[in-house]
mmCIF file of C-alpha atoms in Angstrom:
data_model
loop_
_atom_site.group_PDB
_atom_site.id
_atom_site.type_symbol
_atom_site.label_atom_id
_atom_site.label_comp_id
_atom_site.label_asym_id
_atom_site.label_seq_id
_atom_site.Cartn_x
_atom_site.Cartn_y
_atom_site.Cartn_z
ATOM 1 C CA UNK A 328 -92.153 -92.089 4.438
ATOM 2 C CA UNK A 329 -94.076 -92.162 7.696
ATOM 3 C CA UNK A 330 -97.572 -90.985 8.465
ATOM 4 C CA UNK A 331 -96.311 -87.408 8.875
ATOM 5 C CA UNK A 332 -94.886 -87.173 5.357
ATOM 6 C CA UNK A 333 -95.797 -84.114 3.334
ATOM 7 C CA UNK A 334 -96.925 -84.282 -0.269
ATOM 8 C CA UNK A 335 -97.736 -81.761 -2.956
ATOM 9 C CA UNK A 336 -100.002 -81.513 -5.981
ATOM 10 C CA UNK A 337 -98.308 -79.119 -8.395
ATOM 11 C CA UNK A 338 -99.203 -77.820 -11.855
ATOM 12 C CA UNK A 339 -96.158 -77.135 -14.036
ATOM 13 C CA UNK A 340 -96.425 -75.242 -17.330
ATOM 14 C CA UNK A 341 -95.012 -77.558 -19.994
ATOM 15 C CA UNK A 342 -95.525 -75.815 -23.324
ATOM 16 C CA UNK A 343 -93.494 -77.644 -25.969
ATOM 17 C CA UNK A 344 -92.671 -80.581 -23.692
ATOM 18 C CA UNK A 345 -95.582 -82.991 -24.236
ATOM 19 C CA UNK A 346 -97.328 -84.800 -27.062
ATOM 20 C CA UNK A 347 -99.688 -81.789 -27.214
ATOM 21 C CA UNK A 348 -96.687 -79.479 -27.586
ATOM 22 C CA UNK A 349 -98.324 -77.120 -30.077
ATOM 23 C CA UNK A 350 -100.808 -75.912 -27.449
ATOM 24 C CA UNK A 351 -99.555 -73.196 -25.049
ATOM 25 C CA UNK A 352 -102.073 -74.183 -22.360
ATOM 26 C CA UNK A 353 -100.453 -77.485 -21.370
ATOM 27 C CA UNK A 354 -99.710 -78.167 -17.700
ATOM 28 C CA UNK A 355 -98.295 -81.314 -16.134
ATOM 29 C CA UNK A 356 -99.832 -82.459 -12.866
ATOM 30 C CA UNK A 357 -97.141 -83.595 -10.439
ATOM 31 C CA UNK A 358 -97.902 -85.614 -7.305
ATOM 32 C CA UNK A 359 -94.897 -85.919 -5.040
ATOM 33 C CA UNK A 360 -93.653 -86.301 -1.506
ATOM 34 C CA UNK A 361 -91.794 -83.252 -0.219
ATOM 35 C CA UNK A 362 -88.386 -84.190 1.160
ATOM 36 C CA UNK A 363 -86.859 -82.405 4.178
ATOM 37 C CA UNK A 364 -84.602 -80.344 1.845
ATOM 38 C CA UNK A 365 -87.677 -79.145 -0.107
ATOM 39 C CA UNK A 366 -87.053 -81.236 -3.219
ATOM 40 C CA UNK A 367 -89.824 -83.368 -4.691
ATOM 41 C CA UNK A 368 -89.780 -87.174 -4.735
ATOM 42 C CA UNK A 369 -92.166 -88.705 -7.272
ATOM 43 C CA UNK A 370 -90.945 -92.298 -6.801
ATOM 44 C CA UNK A 371 -91.503 -93.063 -3.105
ATOM 45 C CA UNK A 372 -94.598 -95.039 -2.145
ATOM 46 C CA UNK A 373 -95.691 -93.832 1.290
ATOM 47 C CA UNK A 374 -98.260 -96.596 2.021
ATOM 48 C CA UNK A 375 -100.004 -94.337 4.529
ATOM 49 C CA UNK A 376 -103.440 -95.676 3.648
ATOM 50 C CA UNK A 377 -104.528 -92.169 2.659
ATOM 51 C CA UNK A 378 -104.890 -92.670 -1.109
ATOM 52 C CA UNK A 379 -108.614 -91.796 -1.077
ATOM 53 C CA UNK A 380 -107.909 -88.550 0.814
ATOM 54 C CA UNK A 381 -105.120 -87.655 -1.622
ATOM 55 C CA UNK A 382 -107.287 -88.338 -4.675
ATOM 56 C CA UNK A 383 -110.125 -86.173 -3.299
ATOM 57 C CA UNK A 384 -107.608 -83.375 -2.695
ATOM 58 C CA UNK A 385 -106.199 -83.765 -6.216
ATOM 59 C CA UNK A 386 -109.728 -83.622 -7.666
ATOM 60 C CA UNK A 387 -110.378 -80.380 -5.760
ATOM 61 C CA UNK A 388 -107.011 -78.962 -6.868
ATOM 62 C CA UNK A 389 -107.831 -79.726 -10.522
ATOM 63 C CA UNK A 390 -111.261 -78.154 -10.101
ATOM 64 C CA UNK A 391 -109.797 -74.960 -8.601
ATOM 65 C CA UNK A 392 -106.977 -74.808 -11.151
ATOM 66 C CA UNK A 393 -109.313 -75.203 -14.134
ATOM 67 C CA UNK A 394 -111.650 -72.580 -12.658
ATOM 68 C CA UNK A 395 -108.797 -70.076 -12.671
ATOM 69 C CA UNK A 396 -107.245 -71.373 -15.941
ATOM 70 C CA UNK A 397 -110.280 -72.540 -17.975
ATOM 71 C CA UNK A 398 -108.295 -73.093 -21.181
ATOM 72 C CA UNK A 399 -105.629 -75.189 -19.423
ATOM 73 C CA UNK A 400 -105.028 -78.795 -20.395
ATOM 74 C CA UNK A 401 -103.654 -81.016 -17.634
ATOM 75 C CA UNK A 402 -101.500 -84.026 -18.548
ATOM 76 C CA UNK A 403 -100.354 -86.622 -16.026
ATOM 77 C CA UNK A 404 -99.155 -90.172 -15.601
ATOM 78 C CA UNK A 405 -97.673 -92.239 -12.829
ATOM 79 C CA UNK A 406 -93.965 -92.406 -12.140
ATOM 80 C CA UNK A 407 -94.210 -96.170 -12.761
ATOM 81 C CA UNK A 408 -96.519 -98.519 -14.660
ATOM 82 C CA UNK A 409 -98.144 -99.629 -11.404
ATOM 83 C CA UNK A 410 -98.809 -96.048 -10.307
ATOM 84 C CA UNK A 411 -100.259 -95.185 -13.722
ATOM 85 C CA UNK A 412 -102.512 -98.236 -13.355
ATOM 86 C CA UNK A 413 -103.564 -97.026 -9.893
ATOM 87 C CA UNK A 414 -104.543 -93.635 -11.355
ATOM 88 C CA UNK A 415 -106.439 -95.406 -14.135
ATOM 89 C CA UNK A 416 -108.418 -97.453 -11.601
ATOM 90 C CA UNK A 417 -109.209 -94.319 -9.583
ATOM 91 C CA UNK A 418 -110.378 -92.468 -12.711
ATOM 92 C CA UNK A 419 -112.527 -95.455 -13.730
ATOM 93 C CA UNK A 420 -114.206 -95.521 -10.305
ATOM 94 C CA UNK A 421 -114.997 -91.789 -10.443
ATOM 95 C CA UNK A 422 -115.593 -91.431 -14.184
ATOM 96 C CA UNK A 423 -119.238 -90.366 -13.903
ATOM 97 C CA UNK A 424 -118.297 -87.624 -11.427
ATOM 98 C CA UNK A 425 -115.295 -86.528 -13.495
ATOM 99 C CA UNK A 426 -117.222 -86.482 -16.769
ATOM 100 C CA UNK A 427 -119.811 -84.261 -15.131
ATOM 101 C CA UNK A 428 -117.186 -81.532 -14.663
ATOM 102 C CA UNK A 429 -114.343 -82.236 -17.084
ATOM 103 C CA UNK A 430 -113.305 -83.881 -20.319
ATOM 104 C CA UNK A 431 -111.144 -86.886 -19.463
ATOM 105 C CA UNK A 432 -108.892 -88.571 -22.031
ATOM 106 C CA UNK A 433 -106.645 -91.614 -21.982
ATOM 107 C CA UNK A 434 -103.370 -91.669 -23.889
ATOM 108 C CA UNK A 435 -102.122 -94.870 -25.506
ATOM 109 C CA UNK A 436 -99.445 -95.600 -28.098
ATOM 110 C CA UNK A 437 -102.078 -95.047 -30.789
ATOM 111 C CA UNK A 438 -102.943 -91.525 -29.586
ATOM 112 C CA UNK A 439 -105.569 -90.255 -27.220
ATOM 113 C CA UNK A 440 -109.285 -90.787 -26.856
ATOM 114 C CA UNK A 441 -112.059 -90.088 -24.412
ATOM 115 C CA UNK A 442 -111.269 -92.168 -21.336
ATOM 116 C CA UNK A 443 -112.877 -95.608 -21.330
ATOM 117 C CA UNK A 444 -112.847 -97.971 -18.385
ATOM 118 C CA UNK A 445 -110.956 -101.234 -18.925
ATOM 119 C CA UNK A 446 -108.589 -99.704 -21.501
ATOM 120 C CA UNK A 447 -104.845 -99.490 -20.797
ATOM 121 C CA UNK A 448 -103.413 -95.977 -20.947
ATOM 122 C CA UNK A 449 -99.933 -94.591 -20.393
ATOM 123 C CA UNK A 450 -101.091 -91.076 -19.486
ATOM 124 C CA UNK A 451 -104.224 -89.041 -18.894
ATOM 125 C CA UNK A 452 -105.476 -85.637 -19.989
ATOM 126 C CA UNK A 453 -108.091 -83.530 -18.211
ATOM 127 C CA UNK A 454 -109.585 -80.255 -19.407
ATOM 128 C CA UNK A 455 -112.616 -78.094 -18.783
ATOM 129 C CA UNK A 456 -115.794 -79.180 -20.566
ATOM 130 C CA UNK A 457 -115.568 -76.221 -22.955
ATOM 131 C CA UNK A 458 -111.923 -76.795 -23.978
ATOM 132 C CA UNK A 459 -111.419 -78.668 -27.237
ATOM 133 C CA UNK A 460 -108.185 -80.590 -27.649
ATOM 134 C CA UNK A 461 -109.131 -83.120 -30.337
#
């Protein structure tokens, strides 16, 4: 993907499809490149050097989405272990900012907990401050 590649941040309703399947307010966050035929590619690494810009846009998208859907619970992970690790590093760097607006959880094989830096997670969960999921 070149510098002109298009990407999308999409929220997909996933009731019954996640580890929190008994809650009807579950949405999966999808980050993907948009291919010329309109399909989404979650595997390609664009290496455009715009990761910071993308993460700021994703933060704003989550903020807007949770403002309009305050009881929503957003679940996401990377399409690979390395991408999940990249998201974990980004969350760790911005944890104070995120915790000021949202509840942020990490998901491991043992379950989920409030996100802690330097822990390994396989997925992440974000909700509004007033939404209880545990």
